[in-house]
Amino acid sequence: MNSRQPIPVVVLAGFLGSGKTTVLNHLLAGRGGTRIGVVVNDFGSIEIDAMSVAGQVGDSMVSLGGGCLCCAVDGSELDAYLEKLSAPVHRIDVIVIEASGLAEPQEMIRMLMASENPAIRYGGMVEVVDAAEFDATRARHPETDRHLAVADLVVLNKIDRVDAAERARIEQQLAVVCAPGTPVLATDHGRIDPELLFDRRPWTETRGQLSFEDLLAEADDHEHEHGHEHAHGRCDHAHAAYESTEFTSEQALSPRRFIDFLDRRPAGLYRIKGFVYFGVPGHEERYEVHAVGRFLRFAPRPWGRGEARVSQLVLIGSGTDGPGLLRELEACREAAPHEARPESMWGVLRYVARPAEPGSGVPATGSDET
């Protein structure tokens, strides 16, 4: 990610015991070279001993080594710490907020969407659900359904503790409570692939200097030597099976047909990333696409000097029909984009986090699916 671009802020929510902190630790363990800013209620929830705390870098903030920073805050401090984490000096790529105890997820989303900090942008909300305690959690916390209704991606955790029939019943309940099309990712021990939420950088740390990755690798090696399964291991087999489909087009895409494709994307399609060329007069820039579950955002970016006008997308999901997705994307191609009217971009511009330019003939933008 380009540090000059806004840093995505992902909200990780879920009630006590759902496995949310395990998911967070797993994301940190599998982050590669990505520099993550983490916001939590207290440092005790993060496995500090395994993360090489380098020392204080400010009030209520510690370095986790290898570029990761963690701050313990309450709701009133959240905005201030987001500003600190997004400072260019830290070169953070993504910020993950563990929402428990900080604020209602809806309020947090509103705050992020309304933030005047140009260095950050809302990156979607992930709700972690305990499959084994699903009914009990809903009974104990009536607000559960409200949280699920605004989630962009639901992680149904601890599926190893329920049988197939119970899992199917819970998934049916989630389909009723969640917004239409919300993906449900079934997992155990919080094993969610970081690629579903953010891009991982190549691991370039030098081994042998007790870096963040060195310590995690040593911990995993120790667990594997004793025949145990590591709850947040780095190995590929620790993740659920995901398929990746890549699409490239040297021909412009129709904004209307592409939005139609996104509107009907299957529930198993967890992540879409890349950029699209529409070629509509007045909108010839490249449009970066970022989708996590239901969450969708476009960001216009300038083309590099001499850069070919192409669209390139990566779609990550489970149980999806790769060839079918490619056929649908190929049907989005537009032979004469220069003949399209500016209003054909309205569907795209709904998801651009900036106001429309005066006189452009398009409505103000910035709305999301959440």
CSV table of C-alpha atoms in Angstrom, one decimal:
chain,number,residue,atom,x,y,z
A,1,MET,CA,0.0,0.0,0.0
A,2,ASN,CA,1.1,3.5,-0.7
A,3,SER,CA,1.6,5.4,2.5
A,4,ARG,CA,0.3,8.5,0.9
A,5,GLN,CA,-3.1,6.9,0.4
A,6,PRO,CA,-5.6,6.8,3.3
A,7,ILE,CA,-5.0,3.9,5.7
A,8,PRO,CA,-7.9,1.5,5.9
A,9,VAL,CA,-9.3,1.0,9.4
A,10,VAL,CA,-11.0,-2.3,10.0
A,11,VAL,CA,-13.4,-2.8,12.9
A,12,LEU,CA,-13.2,-6.2,14.6
A,13,ALA,CA,-16.2,-6.8,16.8
A,14,GLY,CA,-17.8,-9.6,18.8
A,15,PHE,CA,-18.9,-10.4,22.3
A,16,LEU,CA,-16.7,-11.8,25.1
A,17,GLY,CA,-15.7,-15.4,24.4
A,18,SER,CA,-16.4,-15.2,20.6
A,19,GLY,CA,-12.7,-15.6,19.8
A,20,LYS,CA,-12.2,-12.1,18.6
A,21,THR,CA,-8.9,-11.7,20.3
A,22,THR,CA,-7.7,-15.0,18.9
A,23,VAL,CA,-8.7,-13.8,15.4
A,24,LEU,CA,-6.7,-10.6,16.0
A,25,ASN,CA,-3.6,-12.5,17.2
A,26,HIS,CA,-3.9,-14.7,14.2
A,27,LEU,CA,-4.0,-11.7,11.9
A,28,LEU,CA,-0.9,-10.3,13.5
A,29,ALA,CA,0.9,-13.7,13.3
A,30,GLY,CA,0.2,-14.0,9.6
A,31,ARG,CA,0.7,-10.4,8.6
A,32,GLY,CA,3.9,-11.0,6.6
A,33,GLY,CA,5.7,-7.6,6.3
A,34,THR,CA,2.5,-5.5,6.7
A,35,ARG,CA,2.8,-2.8,9.3
A,36,ILE,CA,-0.3,-3.0,11.4
A,37,GLY,CA,-1.7,-0.4,13.9
A,38,VAL,CA,-3.8,-2.2,16.6
A,39,VAL,CA,-6.3,-0.4,18.9
A,40,VAL,CA,-7.5,-2.4,21.9
A,41,ASN,CA,-8.9,-1.8,25.4
A,42,ASP,CA,-5.9,-3.2,27.1
A,43,PHE,CA,-2.6,-4.8,26.2
A,44,GLY,CA,-3.5,-7.9,28.1
A,45,SER,CA,-5.6,-9.1,25.2
A,46,ILE,CA,-2.7,-9.1,22.8
A,47,GLU,CA,0.0,-11.7,23.2
A,48,ILE,CA,2.7,-9.2,24.1
A,49,ASP,CA,5.3,-11.8,25.2
A,50,ALA,CA,5.3,-13.3,21.7
A,51,MET,CA,5.5,-10.0,20.0
A,52,SER,CA,8.8,-8.5,21.1
A,53,VAL,CA,7.7,-5.3,22.8
A,54,ALA,CA,10.4,-2.8,22.0
A,55,GLY,CA,9.3,-0.2,24.5
A,56,GLN,CA,7.0,2.8,24.9
A,57,VAL,CA,6.5,5.1,22.0
A,58,GLY,CA,4.0,7.3,23.7
A,59,ASP,CA,1.3,7.3,26.4
A,60,SER,CA,-0.7,4.1,26.3
A,61,MET,CA,1.1,3.0,23.2
A,62,VAL,CA,3.7,0.3,22.7
A,63,SER,CA,5.7,-1.1,19.8
A,64,LEU,CA,5.1,-4.7,18.9
A,65,GLY,CA,8.3,-4.9,16.8
A,66,GLY,CA,8.6,-5.2,13.1
A,67,GLY,CA,6.6,-2.0,12.5
A,68,CYS,CA,3.5,-2.9,14.5
A,69,LEU,CA,2.1,-0.5,17.1
A,70,CYS,CA,-0.5,-1.2,19.7
A,71,CYS,CA,-2.4,1.3,21.8
A,72,ALA,CA,-4.8,0.8,24.7
A,73,VAL,CA,-7.6,3.3,24.7
A,74,ASP,CA,-11.1,4.0,25.8
A,75,GLY,CA,-13.8,5.4,23.5
A,76,SER,CA,-13.1,9.0,24.1
A,77,GLU,CA,-9.4,8.5,23.1
A,78,LEU,CA,-10.1,6.6,19.9
A,79,ASP,CA,-9.9,9.5,17.5
A,80,ALA,CA,-6.7,10.9,19.0
A,81,TYR,CA,-5.0,7.5,18.8
A,82,LEU,CA,-6.1,7.0,15.2
A,83,GLU,CA,-4.4,10.3,14.4
A,84,LYS,CA,-1.3,9.2,16.2
A,85,LEU,CA,-1.2,5.8,14.4
A,86,SER,CA,-1.8,7.4,11.0
A,87,ALA,CA,1.2,9.7,11.4
A,88,PRO,CA,3.6,9.2,8.4
A,89,VAL,CA,6.5,8.5,10.7
A,90,HIS,CA,4.9,5.1,11.6
A,91,ARG,CA,4.3,4.1,8.0
A,92,ILE,CA,1.3,1.9,9.0
A,93,ASP,CA,-0.4,0.0,6.3
A,94,VAL,CA,-3.6,-1.0,8.0
A,95,ILE,CA,-5.3,-0.3,11.4
A,96,VAL,CA,-7.4,-2.9,13.2
A,97,ILE,CA,-9.7,-1.8,16.0
A,98,GLU,CA,-10.8,-4.5,18.5
A,99,ALA,CA,-14.2,-3.0,19.3
A,100,SER,CA,-15.0,-4.7,22.6
A,101,GLY,CA,-15.7,-2.2,25.3
A,102,LEU,CA,-14.7,0.8,23.2
A,103,ALA,CA,-18.0,1.7,21.7
A,104,GLU,CA,-21.0,0.3,19.9
A,105,PRO,CA,-19.8,-0.8,16.5
A,106,GLN,CA,-22.4,1.4,14.8
A,107,GLU,CA,-21.1,4.4,16.6
A,108,MET,CA,-17.5,3.5,15.7
A,109,ILE,CA,-18.5,3.1,12.0
A,110,ARG,CA,-20.2,6.5,12.0
A,111,MET,CA,-17.2,8.1,13.6
A,112,LEU,CA,-14.8,6.6,11.0
A,113,MET,CA,-17.1,7.5,8.1
A,114,ALA,CA,-17.4,11.1,9.4
A,115,SER,CA,-13.7,11.5,10.3
A,116,GLU,CA,-12.0,14.6,9.0
A,117,ASN,CA,-8.6,12.8,9.2
A,118,PRO,CA,-7.5,12.5,5.5
A,119,ALA,CA,-4.9,9.9,6.5
A,120,ILE,CA,-7.5,7.2,7.3
A,121,ARG,CA,-10.6,5.6,5.7
A,122,TYR,CA,-13.1,3.1,7.0
A,123,GLY,CA,-12.3,-0.4,5.8
A,124,GLY,CA,-15.2,-2.5,6.9
A,125,MET,CA,-16.6,-4.3,10.0
A,126,VAL,CA,-16.0,-7.9,10.8
A,127,GLU,CA,-18.2,-9.5,13.5
A,128,VAL,CA,-16.9,-12.7,15.2
A,129,VAL,CA,-19.6,-15.1,16.4
A,130,ASP,CA,-19.2,-18.1,18.7
A,131,ALA,CA,-21.0,-21.0,17.0
A,132,ALA,CA,-21.1,-23.0,20.3
A,133,GLU,CA,-22.8,-20.2,22.2
A,134,PHE,CA,-24.8,-18.6,19.5
A,135,ASP,CA,-28.2,-18.8,21.1
A,136,ALA,CA,-26.9,-18.0,24.6
A,137,THR,CA,-25.1,-14.9,23.3
A,138,ARG,CA,-28.2,-13.6,21.6
A,139,ALA,CA,-30.2,-14.2,24.8
A,140,ARG,CA,-27.6,-12.5,27.0
A,141,HIS,CA,-26.9,-9.6,24.6
A,142,PRO,CA,-30.1,-8.5,22.7
A,143,GLU,CA,-27.9,-6.1,20.8
A,144,THR,CA,-26.3,-9.0,19.0
A,145,ASP,CA,-28.7,-8.8,16.1
A,146,ARG,CA,-28.1,-5.1,15.7
A,147,HIS,CA,-24.4,-5.7,15.5
A,148,LEU,CA,-24.8,-8.5,12.9
A,149,ALA,CA,-27.1,-6.3,10.8
A,150,VAL,CA,-24.3,-3.8,10.2
A,151,ALA,CA,-21.4,-6.3,9.7
A,152,ASP,CA,-19.7,-6.6,6.4
A,153,LEU,CA,-18.3,-10.0,7.1
A,154,VAL,CA,-19.3,-12.5,9.7
A,155,VAL,CA,-16.7,-14.9,11.1
A,156,LEU,CA,-18.6,-18.0,12.5
A,157,ASN,CA,-15.9,-19.2,14.9
A,158,LYS,CA,-15.6,-22.5,16.8
A,159,ILE,CA,-17.4,-24.6,14.3
A,160,ASP,CA,-15.3,-27.5,15.5
A,161,ARG,CA,-17.6,-27.5,18.6
A,162,VAL,CA,-20.9,-27.9,16.7
A,163,ASP,CA,-22.2,-30.6,14.4
A,164,ALA,CA,-23.2,-30.1,10.8
A,165,ALA,CA,-26.9,-29.7,11.6
A,166,GLU,CA,-26.3,-27.1,14.2
A,167,ARG,CA,-24.0,-25.2,12.0
A,168,ALA,CA,-26.6,-25.2,9.2
A,169,ARG,CA,-29.2,-23.9,11.6
A,170,ILE,CA,-27.0,-21.1,12.8
A,171,GLU,CA,-26.1,-20.1,9.2
A,172,GLN,CA,-29.9,-20.0,8.4
A,173,GLN,CA,-30.4,-17.7,11.4
A,174,LEU,CA,-27.5,-15.5,10.3
A,175,ALA,CA,-29.1,-15.2,6.9
A,176,VAL,CA,-32.2,-13.8,8.5
A,177,VAL,CA,-30.5,-11.4,10.9
A,178,CYS,CA,-27.7,-10.1,8.7
A,179,ALA,CA,-28.2,-7.8,5.7
A,180,PRO,CA,-28.8,-9.6,2.4
A,181,GLY,CA,-25.6,-10.9,0.9
A,182,THR,CA,-23.5,-10.7,4.0
A,183,PRO,CA,-20.8,-13.4,3.7
A,184,VAL,CA,-20.4,-15.8,6.6
A,185,LEU,CA,-16.9,-17.3,7.0
A,186,ALA,CA,-16.9,-20.5,9.0
A,187,THR,CA,-13.7,-21.2,10.9
A,188,ASP,CA,-12.2,-22.7,14.1
A,189,HIS,CA,-9.5,-21.3,16.5
A,190,GLY,CA,-9.9,-17.9,14.8
A,191,ARG,CA,-8.0,-19.0,11.6
A,192,ILE,CA,-8.9,-16.2,9.2
A,193,ASP,CA,-6.5,-15.5,6.4
A,194,PRO,CA,-5.2,-11.9,6.6
A,195,GLU,CA,-5.6,-11.6,2.8
A,196,LEU,CA,-9.4,-11.5,3.4
A,197,LEU,CA,-9.0,-8.2,5.2
A,198,PHE,CA,-5.8,-6.5,4.0
A,199,ASP,CA,-2.8,-7.0,1.6
A,200,ARG,CA,0.2,-8.7,3.1
A,201,ARG,CA,3.6,-7.4,2.2
A,202,PRO,CA,6.5,-9.8,1.5
A,203,TRP,CA,8.4,-10.7,4.6
A,204,THR,CA,11.7,-8.9,4.2
A,205,GLU,CA,12.8,-8.8,7.9
A,206,THR,CA,16.3,-10.1,8.5
A,207,ARG,CA,16.1,-13.4,10.5
A,208,GLY,CA,18.3,-13.8,13.5
A,209,GLN,CA,17.7,-10.3,15.0
A,210,LEU,CA,14.8,-11.4,17.2
A,211,SER,CA,12.3,-9.7,14.9
A,212,PHE,CA,8.5,-10.0,15.3
A,213,GLU,CA,8.4,-12.8,12.6
A,214,ASP,CA,11.4,-14.6,14.1
A,215,LEU,CA,9.7,-15.0,17.5
A,216,LEU,CA,6.4,-16.1,15.9
A,217,ALA,CA,8.2,-18.6,13.7
A,218,GLU,CA,10.1,-20.0,16.7
A,219,ALA,CA,6.9,-20.3,18.6
A,220,ASP,CA,5.3,-22.2,15.7
A,221,ASP,CA,8.3,-24.5,15.3
A,222,HIS,CA,8.1,-25.3,19.0
A,223,GLU,CA,4.4,-26.2,18.8
A,224,HIS,CA,4.9,-28.3,15.7
A,225,GLU,CA,7.8,-30.2,17.2
A,226,HIS,CA,5.5,-31.3,20.1
A,227,GLY,CA,2.7,-32.3,17.7
A,228,HIS,CA,0.3,-29.5,18.8
A,229,GLU,CA,-1.8,-27.4,16.6
A,230,HIS,CA,-1.0,-23.7,16.9
A,231,ALA,CA,-4.1,-21.5,17.3
A,232,HIS,CA,-2.7,-18.8,15.2
A,233,GLY,CA,0.0,-20.5,13.2
A,234,ARG,CA,1.7,-19.2,10.1
A,235,CYS,CA,1.3,-22.4,8.0
A,236,ASP,CA,-1.0,-22.5,5.1
A,237,HIS,CA,-2.8,-25.5,6.4
A,238,ALA,CA,-4.0,-23.6,9.4
A,239,HIS,CA,-6.4,-21.6,7.1
A,240,ALA,CA,-9.7,-22.5,5.6
A,241,ALA,CA,-9.5,-23.2,1.8
A,242,TYR,CA,-9.9,-20.1,-0.3
A,243,GLU,CA,-9.8,-19.7,-4.1
A,244,SER,CA,-8.3,-16.8,-5.8
A,245,THR,CA,-9.6,-15.7,-9.3
A,246,GLU,CA,-7.7,-13.1,-11.3
A,247,PHE,CA,-9.3,-11.0,-14.1
A,248,THR,CA,-7.5,-8.6,-16.5
A,249,SER,CA,-9.0,-6.6,-19.3
A,250,GLU,CA,-7.4,-4.3,-21.8
A,251,GLN,CA,-10.9,-3.1,-22.7
A,252,ALA,CA,-12.7,-0.6,-20.5
A,253,LEU,CA,-15.5,-1.9,-18.3
A,254,SER,CA,-19.1,-0.6,-18.3
A,255,PRO,CA,-19.6,1.1,-14.9
A,256,ARG,CA,-23.3,0.1,-14.8
A,257,ARG,CA,-22.7,-3.5,-15.6
A,258,PHE,CA,-19.8,-3.7,-13.2
A,259,ILE,CA,-21.9,-2.3,-10.4
A,260,ASP,CA,-24.6,-4.8,-11.3
A,261,PHE,CA,-21.9,-7.6,-11.0
A,262,LEU,CA,-20.9,-6.3,-7.5
A,263,ASP,CA,-24.5,-6.0,-6.4
A,264,ARG,CA,-25.1,-9.7,-7.0
A,265,ARG,CA,-21.7,-11.0,-6.0
A,266,PRO,CA,-22.1,-14.4,-4.2
A,267,ALA,CA,-21.9,-14.7,-0.4
A,268,GLY,CA,-18.8,-16.8,-0.7
A,269,LEU,CA,-16.9,-14.0,-2.3
A,270,TYR,CA,-15.1,-12.5,0.7
A,271,ARG,CA,-12.7,-10.0,-0.9
A,272,ILE,CA,-12.3,-8.1,-4.1
A,273,LYS,CA,-9.3,-5.9,-4.7
A,274,GLY,CA,-7.6,-4.2,-7.7
A,275,PHE,CA,-8.4,-1.4,-10.1
A,276,VAL,CA,-10.8,-0.7,-12.9
A,277,TYR,CA,-10.7,1.4,-16.1
A,278,PHE,CA,-14.1,2.8,-17.1
A,279,GLY,CA,-12.9,5.3,-19.7
A,280,VAL,CA,-16.1,7.4,-19.4
A,281,PRO,CA,-15.4,11.1,-20.4
A,282,GLY,CA,-14.4,13.1,-17.3
A,283,HIS,CA,-13.6,9.8,-15.4
A,284,GLU,CA,-10.6,8.4,-17.3
A,285,GLU,CA,-8.6,7.8,-14.1
A,286,ARG,CA,-8.1,4.3,-12.7
A,287,TYR,CA,-10.6,3.4,-9.9
A,288,GLU,CA,-9.1,1.3,-7.1
A,289,VAL,CA,-11.6,-1.3,-5.8
A,290,HIS,CA,-11.7,-2.6,-2.3
A,291,ALA,CA,-14.5,-4.9,-1.0
A,292,VAL,CA,-14.6,-6.9,2.2
A,293,GLY,CA,-17.8,-8.8,2.4
A,294,ARG,CA,-20.6,-6.3,1.8
A,295,PHE,CA,-18.3,-3.3,2.3
A,296,LEU,CA,-17.4,-1.6,-1.0
A,297,ARG,CA,-15.2,1.4,-1.7
A,298,PHE,CA,-13.8,2.9,-4.9
A,299,ALA,CA,-10.9,5.4,-4.9
A,300,PRO,CA,-9.9,7.3,-8.1
A,301,ARG,CA,-6.1,7.3,-8.7
A,302,PRO,CA,-4.0,8.9,-11.5
A,303,TRP,CA,-2.4,6.7,-14.1
A,304,GLY,CA,1.4,6.5,-14.1
A,305,ARG,CA,3.2,8.1,-17.1
A,306,GLY,CA,2.8,5.7,-20.0
A,307,GLU,CA,0.9,3.2,-17.9
A,308,ALA,CA,-1.4,1.0,-20.0
A,309,ARG,CA,-5.2,1.5,-19.4
A,310,VAL,CA,-6.2,-1.9,-18.1
A,311,SER,CA,-8.4,-3.3,-15.4
A,312,GLN,CA,-6.9,-5.9,-13.0
A,313,LEU,CA,-8.9,-7.6,-10.2
A,314,VAL,CA,-8.3,-10.3,-7.7
A,315,LEU,CA,-11.4,-12.1,-6.2
A,316,ILE,CA,-10.9,-14.2,-3.1
A,317,GLY,CA,-13.6,-16.5,-1.8
A,318,SER,CA,-14.7,-20.0,-0.9
A,319,GLY,CA,-17.0,-22.2,-2.8
A,320,THR,CA,-17.2,-19.7,-5.7
A,321,ASP,CA,-17.4,-20.5,-9.4
A,322,GLY,CA,-14.2,-19.0,-10.7
A,323,PRO,CA,-14.9,-19.5,-14.4
A,324,GLY,CA,-18.4,-18.2,-13.8
A,325,LEU,CA,-17.1,-15.0,-12.2
A,326,LEU,CA,-14.7,-14.5,-15.1
A,327,ARG,CA,-17.6,-14.8,-17.6
A,328,GLU,CA,-19.6,-12.3,-15.7
A,329,LEU,CA,-16.7,-9.8,-15.6
A,330,GLU,CA,-16.0,-10.4,-19.3
A,331,ALA,CA,-19.7,-9.4,-20.0
A,332,CYS,CA,-18.9,-6.1,-18.3
A,333,ARG,CA,-16.5,-5.0,-21.1
A,334,GLU,CA,-17.5,-1.9,-23.0
A,335,ALA,CA,-16.5,-1.4,-26.6
A,336,ALA,CA,-17.2,2.4,-26.8
A,337,PRO,CA,-16.6,3.9,-23.3
A,338,HIS,CA,-16.1,7.4,-24.9
A,339,GLU,CA,-19.7,7.4,-25.9
A,340,ALA,CA,-21.0,6.8,-22.4
A,341,ARG,CA,-22.7,9.7,-20.6
A,342,PRO,CA,-21.3,11.0,-17.3
A,343,GLU,CA,-24.4,9.8,-15.3
A,344,SER,CA,-23.4,6.2,-16.1
A,345,MET,CA,-20.8,6.6,-13.3
A,346,TRP,CA,-23.3,7.5,-10.6
A,347,GLY,CA,-23.4,3.9,-9.3
A,348,VAL,CA,-19.6,3.9,-8.9
A,349,LEU,CA,-19.4,7.4,-7.4
A,350,ARG,CA,-21.8,6.4,-4.6
A,351,TYR,CA,-18.8,4.5,-3.2
A,352,VAL,CA,-16.1,7.1,-3.6
A,353,ALA,CA,-15.1,8.9,-0.4
A,354,ARG,CA,-15.1,12.4,-1.7
A,355,PRO,CA,-17.6,14.9,-2.9
A,356,ALA,CA,-18.4,15.3,-6.6
A,357,GLU,CA,-16.6,18.1,-8.4
A,358,PRO,CA,-18.7,21.1,-9.0
A,359,GLY,CA,-20.3,21.1,-12.5
A,360,SER,CA,-19.6,17.4,-13.0
A,361,GLY,CA,-23.3,16.5,-13.2
A,362,VAL,CA,-23.0,13.8,-10.6
A,363,PRO,CA,-24.4,13.6,-7.1
A,364,ALA,CA,-22.3,13.9,-3.9
A,365,THR,CA,-20.6,10.7,-3.0
A,366,GLY,CA,-19.5,8.8,0.1
A,367,SER,CA,-22.2,6.4,0.9
A,368,ASP,CA,-21.6,2.7,1.6
A,369,GLU,CA,-23.5,-0.5,1.8
A,370,THR,CA,-23.2,-0.6,5.6
